[in-house]
PDB file of C-alpha atoms in Angstrom:
ATOM      1  CA  UNK A   1      52.305  48.962  47.581  1.00  0.00           C
ATOM      2  CA  UNK A   2      51.805  45.480  46.450  1.00  0.00           C
ATOM      3  CA  UNK A   3      53.885  44.145  43.671  1.00  0.00           C
ATOM      4  CA  UNK A   4      52.561  44.233  40.182  1.00  0.00           C
ATOM      5  CA  UNK A   5      52.087  40.964  38.394  1.00  0.00           C
ATOM      6  CA  UNK A   6      53.529  40.704  34.964  1.00  0.00           C
ATOM      7  CA  UNK A   7      50.977  39.569  32.319  1.00  0.00           C
ATOM      8  CA  UNK A   8      52.336  37.159  29.739  1.00  0.00           C
ATOM      9  CA  UNK A   9      52.240  38.222  26.078  1.00  0.00           C
ATOM     10  CA  UNK A  10      49.151  35.894  25.141  1.00  0.00           C
ATOM     11  CA  UNK A  11      47.214  36.482  28.381  1.00  0.00           C
ATOM     12  CA  UNK A  12      44.754  39.314  28.903  1.00  0.00           C
ATOM     13  CA  UNK A  13      43.651  40.793  32.243  1.00  0.00           C
ATOM     14  CA  UNK A  14      40.032  39.894  31.753  1.00  0.00           C
ATOM     15  CA  UNK A  15      40.279  36.171  30.548  1.00  0.00           C
ATOM     16  CA  UNK A  16      36.924  34.230  30.904  1.00  0.00           C
ATOM     17  CA  UNK A  17      33.277  35.287  30.764  1.00  0.00           C
ATOM     18  CA  UNK A  18      31.591  37.795  33.111  1.00  0.00           C
ATOM     19  CA  UNK A  19      28.315  36.774  34.674  1.00  0.00           C
ATOM     20  CA  UNK A  20      26.467  39.275  32.460  1.00  0.00           C
ATOM     21  CA  UNK A  21      28.068  37.622  29.336  1.00  0.00           C
ATOM     22  CA  UNK A  22      26.870  34.251  30.484  1.00  0.00           C
ATOM     23  CA  UNK A  23      23.348  35.436  31.052  1.00  0.00           C
ATOM     24  CA  UNK A  24      23.144  37.000  27.616  1.00  0.00           C
ATOM     25  CA  UNK A  25      24.382  33.813  25.894  1.00  0.00           C
ATOM     26  CA  UNK A  26      21.841  31.779  27.851  1.00  0.00           C
ATOM     27  CA  UNK A  27      18.963  34.106  26.887  1.00  0.00           C
ATOM     28  CA  UNK A  28      20.097  33.906  23.286  1.00  0.00           C
ATOM     29  CA  UNK A  29      20.357  30.050  23.371  1.00  0.00           C
ATOM     30  CA  UNK A  30      16.777  29.915  24.864  1.00  0.00           C
ATOM     31  CA  UNK A  31      15.301  32.181  22.189  1.00  0.00           C
ATOM     32  CA  UNK A  32      16.978  30.012  19.413  1.00  0.00           C
ATOM     33  CA  UNK A  33      15.673  26.837  20.984  1.00  0.00           C
ATOM     34  CA  UNK A  34      12.265  28.255  21.279  1.00  0.00           C
ATOM     35  CA  UNK A  35      12.267  29.205  17.605  1.00  0.00           C
ATOM     36  CA  UNK A  36      13.601  25.798  16.592  1.00  0.00           C
ATOM     37  CA  UNK A  37      11.080  24.048  18.885  1.00  0.00           C
ATOM     38  CA  UNK A  38       8.134  26.092  17.471  1.00  0.00           C
ATOM     39  CA  UNK A  39       9.189  25.092  13.820  1.00  0.00           C
ATOM     40  CA  UNK A  40       9.405  21.438  14.863  1.00  0.00           C
ATOM     41  CA  UNK A  41       5.924  21.379  16.551  1.00  0.00           C
ATOM     42  CA  UNK A  42       4.350  23.198  13.450  1.00  0.00           C
ATOM     43  CA  UNK A  43       5.877  20.736  11.176  1.00  0.00           C
ATOM     44  CA  UNK A  44       4.636  17.748  13.199  1.00  0.00           C
ATOM     45  CA  UNK A  45       1.086  19.259  13.321  1.00  0.00           C
ATOM     46  CA  UNK A  46       1.099  19.837   9.542  1.00  0.00           C
ATOM     47  CA  UNK A  47       2.350  16.215   9.043  1.00  0.00           C
ATOM     48  CA  UNK A  48      -0.423  14.861  11.197  1.00  0.00           C
ATOM     49  CA  UNK A  49      -3.050  16.903   9.337  1.00  0.00           C
ATOM     50  CA  UNK A  50      -1.844  15.743   6.010  1.00  0.00           C
ATOM     51  CA  UNK A  51      -1.705  12.066   7.161  1.00  0.00           C
ATOM     52  CA  UNK A  52      -5.257  12.286   8.602  1.00  0.00           C
ATOM     53  CA  UNK A  53      -6.574  13.824   5.358  1.00  0.00           C
ATOM     54  CA  UNK A  54      -4.758  11.171   3.281  1.00  0.00           C
ATOM     55  CA  UNK A  55      -6.231   8.238   5.403  1.00  0.00           C
ATOM     56  CA  UNK A  56      -9.739   9.769   5.134  1.00  0.00           C
ATOM     57  CA  UNK A  57      -9.299  10.235   1.381  1.00  0.00           C
ATOM     58  CA  UNK A  58      -8.037   6.633   1.116  1.00  0.00           C
ATOM     59  CA  UNK A  59     -11.055   5.228   3.147  1.00  0.00           C
ATOM     60  CA  UNK A  60     -13.383   7.203   0.906  1.00  0.00           C
ATOM     61  CA  UNK A  61     -11.803   6.031  -2.303  1.00  0.00           C
ATOM     62  CA  UNK A  62     -11.945   2.428  -1.084  1.00  0.00           C
ATOM     63  CA  UNK A  63     -15.676   2.704  -0.440  1.00  0.00           C
ATOM     64  CA  UNK A  64     -16.167   4.362  -3.888  1.00  0.00           C
ATOM     65  CA  UNK A  65     -14.141   1.700  -5.587  1.00  0.00           C
ATOM     66  CA  UNK A  66     -15.944  -1.260  -3.912  1.00  0.00           C
ATOM     67  CA  UNK A  67     -19.441   0.266  -4.711  1.00  0.00           C
ATOM     68  CA  UNK A  68     -18.342   1.248  -8.286  1.00  0.00           C
ATOM     69  CA  UNK A  69     -17.294  -2.326  -9.122  1.00  0.00           C
ATOM     70  CA  UNK A  70     -20.383  -3.777  -7.658  1.00  0.00           C
ATOM     71  CA  UNK A  71     -23.016  -1.367  -8.986  1.00  0.00           C
ATOM     72  CA  UNK A  72     -21.493  -1.044 -12.549  1.00  0.00           C
ATOM     73  CA  UNK A  73     -21.628  -4.894 -13.023  1.00  0.00           C
ATOM     74  CA  UNK A  74     -25.033  -5.130 -11.254  1.00  0.00           C
ATOM     75  CA  UNK A  75     -28.118  -6.694 -13.009  1.00  0.00           C
ATOM     76  CA  UNK A  76     -30.358  -5.942 -10.020  1.00  0.00           C
ATOM     77  CA  UNK A  77     -30.073  -3.334  -7.283  1.00  0.00           C
ATOM     78  CA  UNK A  78     -31.963  -3.103  -3.986  1.00  0.00           C
ATOM     79  CA  UNK A  79     -31.894  -0.312  -1.304  1.00  0.00           C
ATOM     80  CA  UNK A  80     -33.632  -0.087   2.069  1.00  0.00           C
ATOM     81  CA  UNK A  81     -36.479   2.219   2.436  1.00  0.00           C
ATOM     82  CA  UNK A  82     -35.835   5.719   3.801  1.00  0.00           C
ATOM     83  CA  UNK A  83     -35.089   5.869   7.370  1.00  0.00           C
ATOM     84  CA  UNK A  84     -34.506   2.206   7.995  1.00  0.00           C
ATOM     85  CA  UNK A  85     -31.314   1.385   9.969  1.00  0.00           C
ATOM     86  CA  UNK A  86     -28.818  -0.016   8.991  1.00  0.00           C
ATOM     87  CA  UNK A  87     -29.009   1.412   5.518  1.00  0.00           C
ATOM     88  CA  UNK A  88     -28.400  -1.365   2.987  1.00  0.00           C
ATOM     89  CA  UNK A  89     -27.514  -1.554  -0.698  1.00  0.00           C
ATOM     90  CA  UNK A  90     -27.598  -5.000  -2.126  1.00  0.00           C
ATOM     91  CA  UNK A  91     -26.676  -5.959  -5.783  1.00  0.00           C
ATOM     92  CA  UNK A  92     -26.478  -8.996  -7.954  1.00  0.00           C
ATOM     93  CA  UNK A  93     -23.284  -8.454  -9.686  1.00  0.00           C
ATOM     94  CA  UNK A  94     -21.049 -10.122 -12.310  1.00  0.00           C
ATOM     95  CA  UNK A  95     -17.642 -11.499 -11.301  1.00  0.00           C
ATOM     96  CA  UNK A  96     -14.552 -10.364 -13.039  1.00  0.00           C
ATOM     97  CA  UNK A  97     -13.339 -13.785 -13.989  1.00  0.00           C
ATOM     98  CA  UNK A  98     -13.016 -15.254 -17.513  1.00  0.00           C
ATOM     99  CA  UNK A  99     -16.167 -17.424 -16.841  1.00  0.00           C
ATOM    100  CA  UNK A 100     -19.503 -15.609 -16.314  1.00  0.00           C
ATOM    101  CA  UNK A 101     -20.379 -15.962 -12.650  1.00  0.00           C
ATOM    102  CA  UNK A 102     -22.849 -14.028 -10.501  1.00  0.00           C
ATOM    103  CA  UNK A 103     -22.642 -13.283  -6.777  1.00  0.00           C
ATOM    104  CA  UNK A 104     -24.442 -11.083  -4.250  1.00  0.00           C
ATOM    105  CA  UNK A 105     -22.804  -8.020  -2.713  1.00  0.00           C
ATOM    106  CA  UNK A 106     -24.031  -5.818  -0.037  1.00  0.00           C
ATOM    107  CA  UNK A 107     -22.979  -2.582   1.709  1.00  0.00           C
ATOM    108  CA  UNK A 108     -24.139  -1.237   5.061  1.00  0.00           C
ATOM    109  CA  UNK A 109     -23.981   2.095   6.587  1.00  0.00           C
ATOM    110  CA  UNK A 110     -24.663   2.409  10.427  1.00  0.00           C
ATOM    111  CA  UNK A 111     -23.015   4.145  13.407  1.00  0.00           C
ATOM    112  CA  UNK A 112     -20.522   5.998  11.033  1.00  0.00           C
ATOM    113  CA  UNK A 113     -19.154   2.761   9.440  1.00  0.00           C
ATOM    114  CA  UNK A 114     -19.444   1.497   5.933  1.00  0.00           C
ATOM    115  CA  UNK A 115     -19.259  -2.457   5.732  1.00  0.00           C
ATOM    116  CA  UNK A 116     -19.520  -4.842   2.935  1.00  0.00           C
ATOM    117  CA  UNK A 117     -20.363  -8.502   2.442  1.00  0.00           C
ATOM    118  CA  UNK A 118     -19.978 -10.789  -0.628  1.00  0.00           C
ATOM    119  CA  UNK A 119     -21.913 -14.021  -0.943  1.00  0.00           C
ATOM    120  CA  UNK A 120     -22.923 -16.636  -3.478  1.00  0.00           C
ATOM    121  CA  UNK A 121     -26.372 -16.941  -1.808  1.00  0.00           C
ATOM    122  CA  UNK A 122     -29.121 -14.534  -0.729  1.00  0.00           C
ATOM    123  CA  UNK A 123     -28.188 -11.707   1.536  1.00  0.00           C
ATOM    124  CA  UNK A 124     -31.015 -10.851   4.036  1.00  0.00           C
ATOM    125  CA  UNK A 125     -32.614  -7.445   3.660  1.00  0.00           C
ATOM    126  CA  UNK A 126     -33.078  -7.481   7.391  1.00  0.00           C
ATOM    127  CA  UNK A 127     -29.688  -8.551   8.698  1.00  0.00           C
ATOM    128  CA  UNK A 128     -29.335  -9.621  12.413  1.00  0.00           C
ATOM    129  CA  UNK A 129     -26.086  -7.929  12.548  1.00  0.00           C
ATOM    130  CA  UNK A 130     -23.569  -6.301  10.090  1.00  0.00           C
ATOM    131  CA  UNK A 131     -20.745  -6.327  12.621  1.00  0.00           C
ATOM    132  CA  UNK A 132     -19.201  -9.359  11.141  1.00  0.00           C
ATOM    133  CA  UNK A 133     -19.031  -7.756   7.654  1.00  0.00           C
ATOM    134  CA  UNK A 134     -15.804  -6.365   6.299  1.00  0.00           C
ATOM    135  CA  UNK A 135     -15.178  -2.851   7.498  1.00  0.00           C
ATOM    136  CA  UNK A 136     -14.485  -0.527   4.544  1.00  0.00           C
ATOM    137  CA  UNK A 137     -14.287   2.817   6.467  1.00  0.00           C
ATOM    138  CA  UNK A 138     -15.142   4.424   9.783  1.00  0.00           C
ATOM    139  CA  UNK A 139     -15.894   8.078  10.622  1.00  0.00           C
ATOM    140  CA  UNK A 140     -18.402   8.323   7.762  1.00  0.00           C
ATOM    141  CA  UNK A 141     -21.257  10.817   7.789  1.00  0.00           C
ATOM    142  CA  UNK A 142     -24.063  11.251   5.317  1.00  0.00           C
ATOM    143  CA  UNK A 143     -24.227  14.805   3.809  1.00  0.00           C
ATOM    144  CA  UNK A 144     -27.183  16.887   5.078  1.00  0.00           C
ATOM    145  CA  UNK A 145     -28.820  13.827   6.594  1.00  0.00           C
ATOM    146  CA  UNK A 146     -29.407  12.160   3.066  1.00  0.00           C
ATOM    147  CA  UNK A 147     -28.996   8.463   2.687  1.00  0.00           C
ATOM    148  CA  UNK A 148     -25.370   7.440   1.973  1.00  0.00           C
ATOM    149  CA  UNK A 149     -26.349   5.135  -0.890  1.00  0.00           C
ATOM    150  CA  UNK A 150     -29.459   6.766  -2.525  1.00  0.00           C
ATOM    151  CA  UNK A 151     -30.788   4.705  -5.433  1.00  0.00           C
ATOM    152  CA  UNK A 152     -32.695   5.988  -8.448  1.00  0.00           C
ATOM    153  CA  UNK A 153     -33.590   3.167 -10.907  1.00  0.00           C
ATOM    154  CA  UNK A 154     -30.211   1.586 -11.927  1.00  0.00           C
ATOM    155  CA  UNK A 155     -28.146   4.468 -10.514  1.00  0.00           C
ATOM    156  CA  UNK A 156     -26.584   5.046  -7.105  1.00  0.00           C
ATOM    157  CA  UNK A 157     -25.498   8.440  -6.059  1.00  0.00           C
ATOM    158  CA  UNK A 158     -22.880   8.150  -3.524  1.00  0.00           C
ATOM    159  CA  UNK A 159     -22.316  11.230  -1.308  1.00  0.00           C
ATOM    160  CA  UNK A 160     -20.499  11.038   2.112  1.00  0.00           C
ATOM    161  CA  UNK A 161     -18.190  12.890   4.342  1.00  0.00           C
ATOM    162  CA  UNK A 162     -15.158  11.045   5.834  1.00  0.00           C
ATOM    163  CA  UNK A 163     -13.858  12.513   9.095  1.00  0.00           C
ATOM    164  CA  UNK A 164     -10.294  13.612   8.980  1.00  0.00           C
ATOM    165  CA  UNK A 165      -8.998  13.726  12.585  1.00  0.00           C
ATOM    166  CA  UNK A 166      -9.051  17.401  13.570  1.00  0.00           C
ATOM    167  CA  UNK A 167      -9.079  18.765  10.039  1.00  0.00           C
ATOM    168  CA  UNK A 168     -11.969  19.168   7.628  1.00  0.00           C
ATOM    169  CA  UNK A 169     -13.979  16.136   6.445  1.00  0.00           C
ATOM    170  CA  UNK A 170     -13.150  14.767   3.012  1.00  0.00           C
ATOM    171  CA  UNK A 171     -16.236  14.689   0.770  1.00  0.00           C
ATOM    172  CA  UNK A 172     -16.605  11.747  -1.663  1.00  0.00           C
ATOM    173  CA  UNK A 173     -19.328  12.249  -4.229  1.00  0.00           C
ATOM    174  CA  UNK A 174     -19.919  10.069  -7.304  1.00  0.00           C
ATOM    175  CA  UNK A 175     -22.684   8.575  -9.492  1.00  0.00           C
ATOM    176  CA  UNK A 176     -22.584   4.993 -10.254  1.00  0.00           C
ATOM    177  CA  UNK A 177     -24.758   3.337 -12.921  1.00  0.00           C
ATOM    178  CA  UNK A 178     -25.055  -0.293 -13.908  1.00  0.00           C
ATOM    179  CA  UNK A 179     -23.712  -1.161 -17.308  1.00  0.00           C
ATOM    180  CA  UNK A 180     -25.551  -4.537 -17.255  1.00  0.00           C
ATOM    181  CA  UNK A 181     -28.469  -4.881 -19.729  1.00  0.00           C
ATOM    182  CA  UNK A 182     -31.936  -4.268 -18.023  1.00  0.00           C
ATOM    183  CA  UNK A 183     -33.407  -7.718 -17.092  1.00  0.00           C
ATOM    184  CA  UNK A 184     -36.484  -8.657 -19.093  1.00  0.00           C
ATOM    185  CA  UNK A 185     -39.543  -8.217 -16.825  1.00  0.00           C
ATOM    186  CA  UNK A 186     -41.173 -11.438 -15.667  1.00  0.00           C
ATOM    187  CA  UNK A 187     -37.875 -13.457 -16.113  1.00  0.00           C
ATOM    188  CA  UNK A 188     -36.795 -15.048 -12.876  1.00  0.00           C
ATOM    189  CA  UNK A 189     -33.231 -14.446 -11.937  1.00  0.00           C
ATOM    190  CA  UNK A 190     -31.431 -17.760 -11.490  1.00  0.00           C
ATOM    191  CA  UNK A 191     -29.509 -16.582  -8.394  1.00  0.00           C
ATOM    192  CA  UNK A 192     -31.562 -13.848  -6.493  1.00  0.00           C
ATOM    193  CA  UNK A 193     -29.686 -11.899  -3.946  1.00  0.00           C
ATOM    194  CA  UNK A 194     -32.538 -10.214  -2.006  1.00  0.00           C
TER     195      UNK A 194
END
């Protein structure tokens, strides 16, 4: 008979982990990591969705603000006929300085982009290219195929959708009306814009 080993007071006969215990701990660790990873991926997706919606909303507000300032101070407003591309809205508008000054401002919608141009001289109603104009927003779509800048008298009804990445498009809808007095008919404007 082999001699028995004496076990010290602090030692136990089964010190260490068995293979089954290690496998159970590994499975539990993988489950915890999968749950934490899933939460991280979901929070990253939610952050991207919120960021895309915020950027779309910001672009829409920038377009709305630019048009609002121009149209509200406009003494004359011109819009391209229906179906003409690029769609243009041109106004003769008052400056915001202490001294009264007039300038021309135009907005263009084509290929999902809204662009603007400001000039102290005439802006052509048939531009060769609007690509050099300042980009206000991309990913813009008219609502139900209607014009982006429909004009009715001295009023412009701005309605457009701004694409928001993979999320739902942000709709911008506002009515802008000129606050300038109606020019007397037959009186020539000193600085025509169109």
